[in-house]
PDB file of C-alpha atoms in Angstrom:
ATOM      1  CA  MET N   1     124.154  71.933  92.951  1.00 52.00           C
ATOM      2  CA  SER N   2     120.964  72.377  94.936  1.00 63.00           C
ATOM      3  CA  LEU N   3     120.445  71.356  98.509  1.00 62.00           C
ATOM      4  CA  MET N   4     118.103  68.529  97.561  1.00 60.00           C
ATOM      5  CA  ALA N   5     120.481  67.149  94.974  1.00 62.00           C
ATOM      6  CA  SER N   6     123.423  67.188  97.355  1.00 63.00           C
ATOM      7  CA  MET N   7     121.363  65.534 100.083  1.00 61.00           C
ATOM      8  CA  ALA N   8     120.174  62.870  97.689  1.00 56.00           C
ATOM      9  CA  LYS N   9     123.764  62.090  96.646  1.00 61.00           C
ATOM     10  CA  TYR N  10     124.980  62.115 100.243  1.00 61.00           C
ATOM     11  CA  GLU N  11     122.244  59.771 101.382  1.00 60.00           C
ATOM     12  CA  GLY N  12     122.593  57.700  98.268  1.00 57.00           C
ATOM     13  CA  LEU N  13     119.004  58.165  97.261  1.00 51.00           C
ATOM     14  CA  GLU N  14     118.489  58.972  93.631  1.00 59.00           C
ATOM     15  CA  SER N  15     114.937  57.800  93.287  1.00 70.00           C
ATOM     16  CA  ASN N  16     111.950  60.062  92.825  1.00 78.00           C
ATOM     17  CA  LYS N  17     110.296  58.723  95.969  1.00 81.00           C
ATOM     18  CA  ALA N  18     113.339  59.537  98.067  1.00 78.00           C
ATOM     19  CA  GLN N  19     113.518  62.999  96.601  1.00 82.00           C
ATOM     20  CA  GLN N  20     109.858  63.512  97.445  1.00 87.00           C
ATOM     21  CA  ARG N  21     110.512  62.505 101.065  1.00 86.00           C
ATOM     22  CA  ILE N  22     113.461  64.867 101.248  1.00 87.00           C
ATOM     23  CA  THR N  23     111.410  67.684  99.744  1.00 90.00           C
ATOM     24  CA  ASN N  24     108.566  67.021 102.177  1.00 92.00           C
ATOM     25  CA  ARG N  25     110.982  66.932 105.112  1.00 93.00           C
ATOM     26  CA  ILE N  26     112.576  70.222 104.035  1.00 93.00           C
ATOM     27  CA  LYS N  27     109.135  71.840 103.661  1.00 93.00           C
ATOM     28  CA  LYS N  28     108.125  70.610 107.124  1.00 94.00           C
ATOM     29  CA  ASP N  29     111.390  71.873 108.608  1.00 93.00           C
ATOM     30  CA  GLU N  30     110.843  75.275 107.004  1.00 94.00           C
ATOM     31  CA  MET N  31     107.239  75.330 108.220  1.00 94.00           C
ATOM     32  CA  TYR N  32     108.354  74.471 111.786  1.00 94.00           C
ATOM     33  CA  ALA N  33     111.075  77.122 111.647  1.00 94.00           C
ATOM     34  CA  SER N  34     108.556  79.673 110.415  1.00 94.00           C
ATOM     35  CA  ARG N  35     106.150  78.759 113.211  1.00 94.00           C
ATOM     36  CA  GLN N  36     108.923  78.992 115.799  1.00 95.00           C
ATOM     37  CA  ASN N  37     109.857  82.431 114.495  1.00 95.00           C
ATOM     38  CA  THR N  38     106.203  83.468 114.681  1.00 95.00           C
ATOM     39  CA  VAL N  39     105.922  82.239 118.271  1.00 95.00           C
ATOM     40  CA  ARG N  40     109.177  83.969 119.238  1.00 95.00           C
ATOM     41  CA  HIS N  41     107.997  87.210 117.639  1.00 96.00           C
ATOM     42  CA  GLU N  42     104.615  87.003 119.395  1.00 95.00           C
ATOM     43  CA  LYS N  43     106.360  86.417 122.742  1.00 94.00           C
ATOM     44  CA  GLU N  44     108.468  89.513 122.167  1.00 94.00           C
ATOM     45  CA  VAL N  45     105.385  91.534 121.255  1.00 93.00           C
ATOM     46  CA  ASN N  46     103.588  90.297 124.382  1.00 93.00           C
ATOM     47  CA  LEU N  47     106.588  91.154 126.523  1.00 92.00           C
ATOM     48  CA  VAL N  48     106.721  94.672 125.119  1.00 91.00           C
ATOM     49  CA  SER N  49     102.982  95.166 125.607  1.00 89.00           C
ATOM     50  CA  GLU N  50     103.158  93.936 129.218  1.00 89.00           C
ATOM     51  CA  TRP N  51     106.034  96.323 129.848  1.00 89.00           C
ATOM     52  CA  SER N  52     104.046  99.154 128.292  1.00 87.00           C
ATOM     53  CA  GLU N  53     100.981  98.346 130.400  1.00 86.00           C
ATOM     54  CA  GLY N  54     103.155  98.315 133.503  1.00 85.00           C
ATOM     55  CA  LEU N  55     104.480 101.753 132.611  1.00 85.00           C
ATOM     56  CA  GLU N  56     100.944 102.969 132.058  1.00 85.00           C
ATOM     57  CA  GLU N  57      99.837 101.716 135.471  1.00 86.00           C
ATOM     58  CA  ALA N  58     102.865 103.243 137.163  1.00 86.00           C
ATOM     59  CA  SER N  59     102.339 106.591 135.472  1.00 88.00           C
ATOM     60  CA  GLU N  60      98.638 106.493 136.367  1.00 88.00           C
ATOM     61  CA  LYS N  61      99.522 105.907 140.040  1.00 89.00           C
ATOM     62  CA  LYS N  62     102.078 108.698 139.922  1.00 90.00           C
ATOM     63  CA  ARG N  63      99.566 111.048 138.291  1.00 92.00           C
ATOM     64  CA  TYR N  64      97.012 110.133 140.964  1.00 94.00           C
ATOM     65  CA  LYS N  65      99.525 110.886 143.751  1.00 94.00           C
ATOM     66  CA  ASN N  66     100.471 114.199 142.133  1.00 95.00           C
ATOM     67  CA  ASP N  67      96.797 115.137 141.838  1.00 95.00           C
ATOM     68  CA  LEU N  68      96.270 114.351 145.527  1.00 96.00           C
ATOM     69  CA  VAL N  69      99.238 116.522 146.484  1.00 96.00           C
ATOM     70  CA  LYS N  70      97.909 119.366 144.338  1.00 97.00           C
ATOM     71  CA  MET N  71      94.416 119.065 145.823  1.00 97.00           C
ATOM     72  CA  LYS N  72      95.819 119.099 149.385  1.00 97.00           C
ATOM     73  CA  GLU N  73      97.843 122.193 148.550  1.00 97.00           C
ATOM     74  CA  GLU N  74      94.776 123.896 147.059  1.00 97.00           C
ATOM     75  CA  VAL N  75      92.736 123.105 150.161  1.00 97.00           C
ATOM     76  CA  ARG N  76      95.531 124.414 152.393  1.00 97.00           C
ATOM     77  CA  LEU N  77      95.758 127.658 150.402  1.00 97.00           C
ATOM     78  CA  ALA N  78      91.961 128.016 150.350  1.00 97.00           C
ATOM     79  CA  ASN N  79      91.878 127.620 154.148  1.00 97.00           C
ATOM     80  CA  ARG N  80      94.627 130.205 154.501  1.00 97.00           C
ATOM     81  CA  ALA N  81      92.701 132.639 152.294  1.00 97.00           C
ATOM     82  CA  MET N  82      89.498 131.972 154.239  1.00 97.00           C
ATOM     83  CA  VAL N  83      91.292 132.702 157.531  1.00 97.00           C
ATOM     84  CA  ALA N  84      92.647 135.964 156.088  1.00 97.00           C
ATOM     85  CA  VAL N  85      89.155 137.003 154.966  1.00 97.00           C
ATOM     86  CA  ARG N  86      87.696 136.123 158.381  1.00 97.00           C
ATOM     87  CA  ARG N  87      90.442 138.076 160.175  1.00 97.00           C
ATOM     88  CA  ALA N  88      89.823 141.131 157.985  1.00 97.00           C
ATOM     89  CA  ALA N  89      86.070 140.941 158.623  1.00 97.00           C
ATOM     90  CA  LEU N  90      86.620 140.476 162.365  1.00 97.00           C
ATOM     91  CA  LYS N  91      89.101 143.369 162.479  1.00 97.00           C
ATOM     92  CA  LYS N  92      86.593 145.600 160.692  1.00 97.00           C
ATOM     93  CA  LEU N  93      83.826 144.553 163.098  1.00 97.00           C
ATOM     94  CA  ILE N  94      86.014 145.197 166.152  1.00 97.00           C
ATOM     95  CA  GLU N  95      87.044 148.628 164.831  1.00 96.00           C
ATOM     96  CA  GLU N  96      83.385 149.539 164.180  1.00 97.00           C
ATOM     97  CA  GLU N  97      82.403 148.402 167.681  1.00 96.00           C
ATOM     98  CA  HIS N  98      85.329 150.345 169.151  1.00 94.00           C
ATOM     99  CA  ARG N  99      84.273 153.491 167.267  1.00 94.00           C
ATOM    100  CA  ALA N 100      80.665 153.061 168.376  1.00 95.00           C
ATOM    101  CA  HIS N 101      81.757 152.533 171.994  1.00 94.00           C
ATOM    102  CA  GLU N 102      84.086 155.570 171.771  1.00 91.00           C
ATOM    103  CA  GLN N 103      81.201 157.706 170.446  1.00 93.00           C
ATOM    104  CA  GLU N 104      78.979 156.544 173.325  1.00 92.00           C
ATOM    105  CA  LEU N 105      81.684 157.448 175.836  1.00 90.00           C
ATOM    106  CA  HIS N 106      82.243 160.805 174.095  1.00 91.00           C
ATOM    107  CA  ALA N 107      78.501 161.491 174.305  1.00 91.00           C
ATOM    108  CA  MET N 108      78.685 160.904 178.063  1.00 90.00           C
ATOM    109  CA  GLY N 109      81.752 163.142 178.281  1.00 87.00           C
ATOM    110  CA  LYS N 110      84.191 160.341 178.904  1.00 86.00           C
ATOM    111  CA  ALA N 111      87.150 158.951 176.949  1.00 82.00           C
ATOM    112  CA  PHE N 112      89.502 155.965 176.781  1.00 77.00           C
ATOM    113  CA  TYR N 113      92.758 156.257 178.681  1.00 79.00           C
ATOM    114  CA  ILE N 114      95.634 156.151 176.206  1.00 80.00           C
ATOM    115  CA  LYS N 115      99.128 155.984 177.648  1.00 83.00           C
ATOM    116  CA  ARG N 116     101.490 158.291 175.772  1.00 82.00           C
ATOM    117  CA  THR N 117     105.077 157.601 176.459  1.00 74.00           C
TER     118      THR N 117
END
């Protein structure tokens, strides 16, 4: 026995008009249920997309912070390398000046005092 037939017997409505009303009501109920399912599904999809966007923003911020840390480290290492290059150039210049000054003193017959202990 179908749902409509059992409802018609239960409600005591055997007429065609009553069956039409029951059929229409069942169709409307099914349509409303379908729409509610659609709305529920769309809410779930929106929730998942918002969550995903939040993750994207968080990962973008984290990536930005990591890039800043890397850039600071690169600048620090570049400064350290620049200082090493400057020290080497300065050491070379001082040694050349010392040699030139030692040659001038040697030409005059003089020398640096070097303590040997």
